[in-house]
Tab-separated table of C-alpha atoms in Angstrom:
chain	number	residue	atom	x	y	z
P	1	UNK	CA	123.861	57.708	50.416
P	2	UNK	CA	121.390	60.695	49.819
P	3	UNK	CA	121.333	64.318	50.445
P	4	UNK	CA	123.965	66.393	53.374
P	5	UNK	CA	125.478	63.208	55.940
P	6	UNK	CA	127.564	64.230	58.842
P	7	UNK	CA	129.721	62.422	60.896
P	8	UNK	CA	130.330	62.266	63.932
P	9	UNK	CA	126.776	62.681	64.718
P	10	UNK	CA	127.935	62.555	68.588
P	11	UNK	CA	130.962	64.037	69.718
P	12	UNK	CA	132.265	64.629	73.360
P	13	UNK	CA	135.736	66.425	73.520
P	14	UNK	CA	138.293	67.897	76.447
P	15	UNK	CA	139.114	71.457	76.169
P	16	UNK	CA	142.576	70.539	74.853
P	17	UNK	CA	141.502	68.094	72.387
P	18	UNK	CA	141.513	68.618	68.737
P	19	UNK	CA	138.699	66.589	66.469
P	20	UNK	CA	137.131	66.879	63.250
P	21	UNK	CA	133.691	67.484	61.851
P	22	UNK	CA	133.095	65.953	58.488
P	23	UNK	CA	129.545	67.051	55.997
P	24	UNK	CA	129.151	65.058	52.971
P	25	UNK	CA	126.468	66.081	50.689
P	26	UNK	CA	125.978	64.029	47.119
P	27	UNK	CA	123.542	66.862	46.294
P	28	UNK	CA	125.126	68.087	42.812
P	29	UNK	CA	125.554	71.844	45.078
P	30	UNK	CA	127.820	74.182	44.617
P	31	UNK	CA	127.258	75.676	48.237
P	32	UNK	CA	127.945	74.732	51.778
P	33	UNK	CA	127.499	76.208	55.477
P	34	UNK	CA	128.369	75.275	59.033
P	35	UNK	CA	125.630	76.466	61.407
P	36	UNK	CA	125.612	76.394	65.610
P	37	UNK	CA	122.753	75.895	67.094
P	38	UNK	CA	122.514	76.549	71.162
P	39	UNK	CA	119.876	75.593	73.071
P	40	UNK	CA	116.785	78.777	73.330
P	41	UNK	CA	119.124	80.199	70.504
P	42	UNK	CA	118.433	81.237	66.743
P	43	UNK	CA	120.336	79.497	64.381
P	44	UNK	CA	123.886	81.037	63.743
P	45	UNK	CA	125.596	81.139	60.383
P	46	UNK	CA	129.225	80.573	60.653
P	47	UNK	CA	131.174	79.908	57.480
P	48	UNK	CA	129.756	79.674	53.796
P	49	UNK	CA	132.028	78.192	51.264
P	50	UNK	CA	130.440	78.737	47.274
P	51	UNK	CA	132.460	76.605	44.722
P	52	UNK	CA	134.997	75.807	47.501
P	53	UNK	CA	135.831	79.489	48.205
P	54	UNK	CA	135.071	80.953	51.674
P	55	UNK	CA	132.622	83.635	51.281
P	56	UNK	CA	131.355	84.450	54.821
P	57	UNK	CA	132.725	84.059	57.854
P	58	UNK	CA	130.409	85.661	60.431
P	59	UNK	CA	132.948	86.497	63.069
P	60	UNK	CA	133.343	82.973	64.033
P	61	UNK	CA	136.565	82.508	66.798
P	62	UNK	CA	139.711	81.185	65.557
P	63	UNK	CA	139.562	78.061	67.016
P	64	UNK	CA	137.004	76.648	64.452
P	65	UNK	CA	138.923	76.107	61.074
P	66	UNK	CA	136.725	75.034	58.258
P	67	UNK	CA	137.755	73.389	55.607
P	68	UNK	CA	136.542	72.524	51.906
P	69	UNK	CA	138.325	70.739	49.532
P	70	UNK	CA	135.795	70.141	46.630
P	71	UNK	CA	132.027	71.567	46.335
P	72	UNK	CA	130.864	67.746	47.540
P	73	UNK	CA	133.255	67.901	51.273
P	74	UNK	CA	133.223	70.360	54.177
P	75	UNK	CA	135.429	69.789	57.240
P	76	UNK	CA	135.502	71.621	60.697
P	77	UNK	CA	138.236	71.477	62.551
P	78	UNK	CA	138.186	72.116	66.369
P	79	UNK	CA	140.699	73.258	68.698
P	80	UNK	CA	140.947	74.429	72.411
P	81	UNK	CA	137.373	74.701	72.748
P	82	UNK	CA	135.477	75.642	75.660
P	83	UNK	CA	132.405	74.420	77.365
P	84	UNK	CA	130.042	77.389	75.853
P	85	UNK	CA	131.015	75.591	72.316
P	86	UNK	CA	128.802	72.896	73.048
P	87	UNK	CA	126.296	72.940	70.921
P	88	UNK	CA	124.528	71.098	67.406
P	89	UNK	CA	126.266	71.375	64.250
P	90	UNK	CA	124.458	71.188	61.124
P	91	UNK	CA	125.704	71.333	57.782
P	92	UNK	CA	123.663	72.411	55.132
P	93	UNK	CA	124.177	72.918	51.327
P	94	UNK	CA	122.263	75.005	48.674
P	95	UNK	CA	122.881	74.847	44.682
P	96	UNK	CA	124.164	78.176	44.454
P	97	UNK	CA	125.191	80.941	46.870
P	98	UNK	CA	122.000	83.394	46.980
P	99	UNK	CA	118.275	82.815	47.580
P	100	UNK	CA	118.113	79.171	47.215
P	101	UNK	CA	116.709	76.929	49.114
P	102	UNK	CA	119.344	75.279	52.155
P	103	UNK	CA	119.230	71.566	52.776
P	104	UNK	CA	120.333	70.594	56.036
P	105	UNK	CA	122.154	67.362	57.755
P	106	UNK	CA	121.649	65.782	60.481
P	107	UNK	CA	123.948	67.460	62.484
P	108	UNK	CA	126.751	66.566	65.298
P	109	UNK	CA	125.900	67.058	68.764
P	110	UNK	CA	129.354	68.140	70.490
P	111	UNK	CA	129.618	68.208	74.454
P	112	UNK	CA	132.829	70.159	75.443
P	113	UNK	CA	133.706	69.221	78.862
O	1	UNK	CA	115.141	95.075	67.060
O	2	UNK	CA	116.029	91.213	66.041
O	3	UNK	CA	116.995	90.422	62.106
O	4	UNK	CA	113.956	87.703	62.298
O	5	UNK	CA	111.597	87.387	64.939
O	6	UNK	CA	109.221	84.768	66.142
O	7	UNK	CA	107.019	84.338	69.257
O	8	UNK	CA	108.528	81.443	70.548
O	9	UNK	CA	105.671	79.614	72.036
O	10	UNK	CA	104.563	77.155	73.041
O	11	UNK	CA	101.487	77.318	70.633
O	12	UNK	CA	99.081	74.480	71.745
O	13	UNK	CA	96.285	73.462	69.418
O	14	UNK	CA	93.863	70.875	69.358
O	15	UNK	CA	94.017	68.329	67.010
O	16	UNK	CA	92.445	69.458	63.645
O	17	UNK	CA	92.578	73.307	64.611
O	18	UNK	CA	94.380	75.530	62.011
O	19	UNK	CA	97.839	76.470	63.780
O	20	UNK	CA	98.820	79.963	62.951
O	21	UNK	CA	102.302	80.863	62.991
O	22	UNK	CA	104.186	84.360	62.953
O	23	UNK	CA	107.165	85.956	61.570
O	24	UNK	CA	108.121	89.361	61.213
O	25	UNK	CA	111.471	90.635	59.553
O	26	UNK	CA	113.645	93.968	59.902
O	27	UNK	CA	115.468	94.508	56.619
O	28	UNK	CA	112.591	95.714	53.637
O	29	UNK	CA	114.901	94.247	50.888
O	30	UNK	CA	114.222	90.776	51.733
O	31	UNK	CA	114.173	88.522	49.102
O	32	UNK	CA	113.290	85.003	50.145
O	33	UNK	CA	111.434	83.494	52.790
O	34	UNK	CA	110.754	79.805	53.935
O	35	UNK	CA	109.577	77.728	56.862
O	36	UNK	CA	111.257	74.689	58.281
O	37	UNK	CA	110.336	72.366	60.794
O	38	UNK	CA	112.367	70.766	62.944
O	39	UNK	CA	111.535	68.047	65.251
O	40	UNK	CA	113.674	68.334	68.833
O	41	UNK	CA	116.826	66.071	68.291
O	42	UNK	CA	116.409	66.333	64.352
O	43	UNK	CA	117.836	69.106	61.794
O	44	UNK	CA	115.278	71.308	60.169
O	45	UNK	CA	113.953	70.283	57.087
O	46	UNK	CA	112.290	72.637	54.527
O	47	UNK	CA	108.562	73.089	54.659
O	48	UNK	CA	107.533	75.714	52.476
O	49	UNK	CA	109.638	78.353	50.023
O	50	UNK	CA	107.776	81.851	49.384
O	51	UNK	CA	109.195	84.310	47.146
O	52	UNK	CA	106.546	87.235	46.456
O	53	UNK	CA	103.473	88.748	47.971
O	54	UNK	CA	100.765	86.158	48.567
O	55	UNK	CA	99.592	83.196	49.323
O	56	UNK	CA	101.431	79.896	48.330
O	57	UNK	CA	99.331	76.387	49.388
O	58	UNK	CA	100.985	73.213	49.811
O	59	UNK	CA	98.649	70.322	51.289
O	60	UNK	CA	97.850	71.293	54.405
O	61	UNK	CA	100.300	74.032	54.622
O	62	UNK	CA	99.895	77.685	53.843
O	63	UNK	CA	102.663	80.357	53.448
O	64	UNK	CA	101.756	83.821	53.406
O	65	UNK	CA	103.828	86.666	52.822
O	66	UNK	CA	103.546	90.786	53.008
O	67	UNK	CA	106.240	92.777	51.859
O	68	UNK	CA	105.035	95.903	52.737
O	69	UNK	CA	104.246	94.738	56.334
O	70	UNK	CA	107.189	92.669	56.664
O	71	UNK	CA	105.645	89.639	57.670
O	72	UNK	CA	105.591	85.972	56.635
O	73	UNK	CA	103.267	83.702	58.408
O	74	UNK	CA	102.496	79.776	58.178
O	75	UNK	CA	99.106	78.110	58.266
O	76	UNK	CA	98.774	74.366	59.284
O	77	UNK	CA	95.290	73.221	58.699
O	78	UNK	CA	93.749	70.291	60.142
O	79	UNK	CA	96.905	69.895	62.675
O	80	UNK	CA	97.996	66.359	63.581
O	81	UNK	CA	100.187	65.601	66.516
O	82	UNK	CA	102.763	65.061	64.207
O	83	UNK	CA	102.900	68.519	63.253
O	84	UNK	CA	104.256	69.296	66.974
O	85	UNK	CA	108.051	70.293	66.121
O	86	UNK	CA	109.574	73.477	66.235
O	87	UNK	CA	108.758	76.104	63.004
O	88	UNK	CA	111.763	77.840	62.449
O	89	UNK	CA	111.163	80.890	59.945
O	90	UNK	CA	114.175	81.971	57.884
O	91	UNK	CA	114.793	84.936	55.532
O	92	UNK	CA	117.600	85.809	52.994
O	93	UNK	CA	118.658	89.561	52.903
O	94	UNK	CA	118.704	92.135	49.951
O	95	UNK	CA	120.674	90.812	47.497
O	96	UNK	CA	122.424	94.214	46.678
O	97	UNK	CA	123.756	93.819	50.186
O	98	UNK	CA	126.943	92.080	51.221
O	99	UNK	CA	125.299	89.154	53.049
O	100	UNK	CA	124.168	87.913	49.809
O	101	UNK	CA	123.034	83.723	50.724
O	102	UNK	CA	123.244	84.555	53.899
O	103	UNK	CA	119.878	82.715	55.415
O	104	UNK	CA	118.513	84.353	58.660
O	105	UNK	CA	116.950	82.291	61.708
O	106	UNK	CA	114.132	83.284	64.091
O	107	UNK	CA	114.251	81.564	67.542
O	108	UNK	CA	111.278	79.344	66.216
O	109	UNK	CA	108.260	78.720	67.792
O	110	UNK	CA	107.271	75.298	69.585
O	111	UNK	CA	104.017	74.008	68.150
O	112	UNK	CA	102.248	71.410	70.241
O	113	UNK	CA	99.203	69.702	68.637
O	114	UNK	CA	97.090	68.023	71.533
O	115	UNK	CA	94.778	64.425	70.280
């Protein structure tokens, strides 16, 4: 596989569930981000991770948990969400941490019901 | 005042019209600026990359980009109705600052290119 994959690229969860979004990306970067994106919304930055170190997280709630075990992997874990978390979740990575350019995945679409 | 703005649209042009697209930014030490386009359903995917004042030409694409106005803007010449997507402009802040990477969204602006 090329470039940032995502799975699940669908996702529809209870309010008490927990679940698991998984980015891939066989880029060679050093960089990764989780992004929501509502509908008639800008894109939001939630959590950057540079060489597997959390360096942002942009007052994001508690129950997202990312994860990121090696510069190729980022994870986010969901918990208790509610219905205004549905949204699309793209990953994206970048070589560095700084003015590079961002590629992005496809993204999961996650309905919170 | 928004970080990035962008009239959202829609922008309707006829097919082989030059589409003109807008952004305007709020913090003067911006470094980096680029376009994606994103088709609905899809993720964005990079366009164009500008980094100082100017024009930078791509194919049919144009980026251009005034620091001292604070405005980036994207040119599509000779528009196809496959160009109809969503242009989402995006900005990275001052580097000196403590949102260093951090890339900036506008709302984007729906571009419809009618045959």
């Amino acid at each position: 596989e090329t470039g940032v994959t995502q799975t699940p690229r669908h996702l529809v969860m209870g309010m008490t569930n927990k679940k698991s979004l998984k980015c891939e990306q066989h880029l060679g970067h050093n960089a990764m981000y989780w992004y929501k994106q509502s509908a008639k919304k800008p894109l939001e930055l939630m959590f950057v991770y540079n060489f597997k170190e959390q360096t942002e997280n942009n007052s994001v709630p508690s129950r997202f948990s990312p994860e990121c075990p090696n510069s190729s992997h980022l994870f986010l874990h969901l918990h208790t969400l509610q219905p205004e978390d549905s949204a699309l979740y793209l990953c994206a990575s970048s070589q560095d941490r700084g003015p590079e350019t961002q590629y992005f995945g496809p993204g999961t679409r996650l309905l919170v019901l | 005042q928004k970080e990035v703005e962008q009239n959202s649209g829609p922008l309707s042009v006829p097919e082989g019209a030059i589409a003109s697209l807008n952004c305007t930014y709020s913090d003067r030490g911006s470094q980096s600026f680029f376009w994606y386009r994103q088709y609905s359903g899809k993720s964005p995917e990079l366009i164009m990359s500008i980094y100082s004042n100017g024009d930078k030409e791509d194919g049919r694409f144009t980026a251009q980009l005034n620091k001292a106005s604070q405005y980036v803007s994207l040119l599509i010449r000779d528009s196809q109705p496959s160009d109809s997507a969503t242009y989402l402009c995006a900005v990275t802040p001052n580097p000196g600052g403590t949102s260093y990477g951090k890339l900036t969204f506008g709302q984007g602006t729906i571009l419809t290119v009618h045959p």
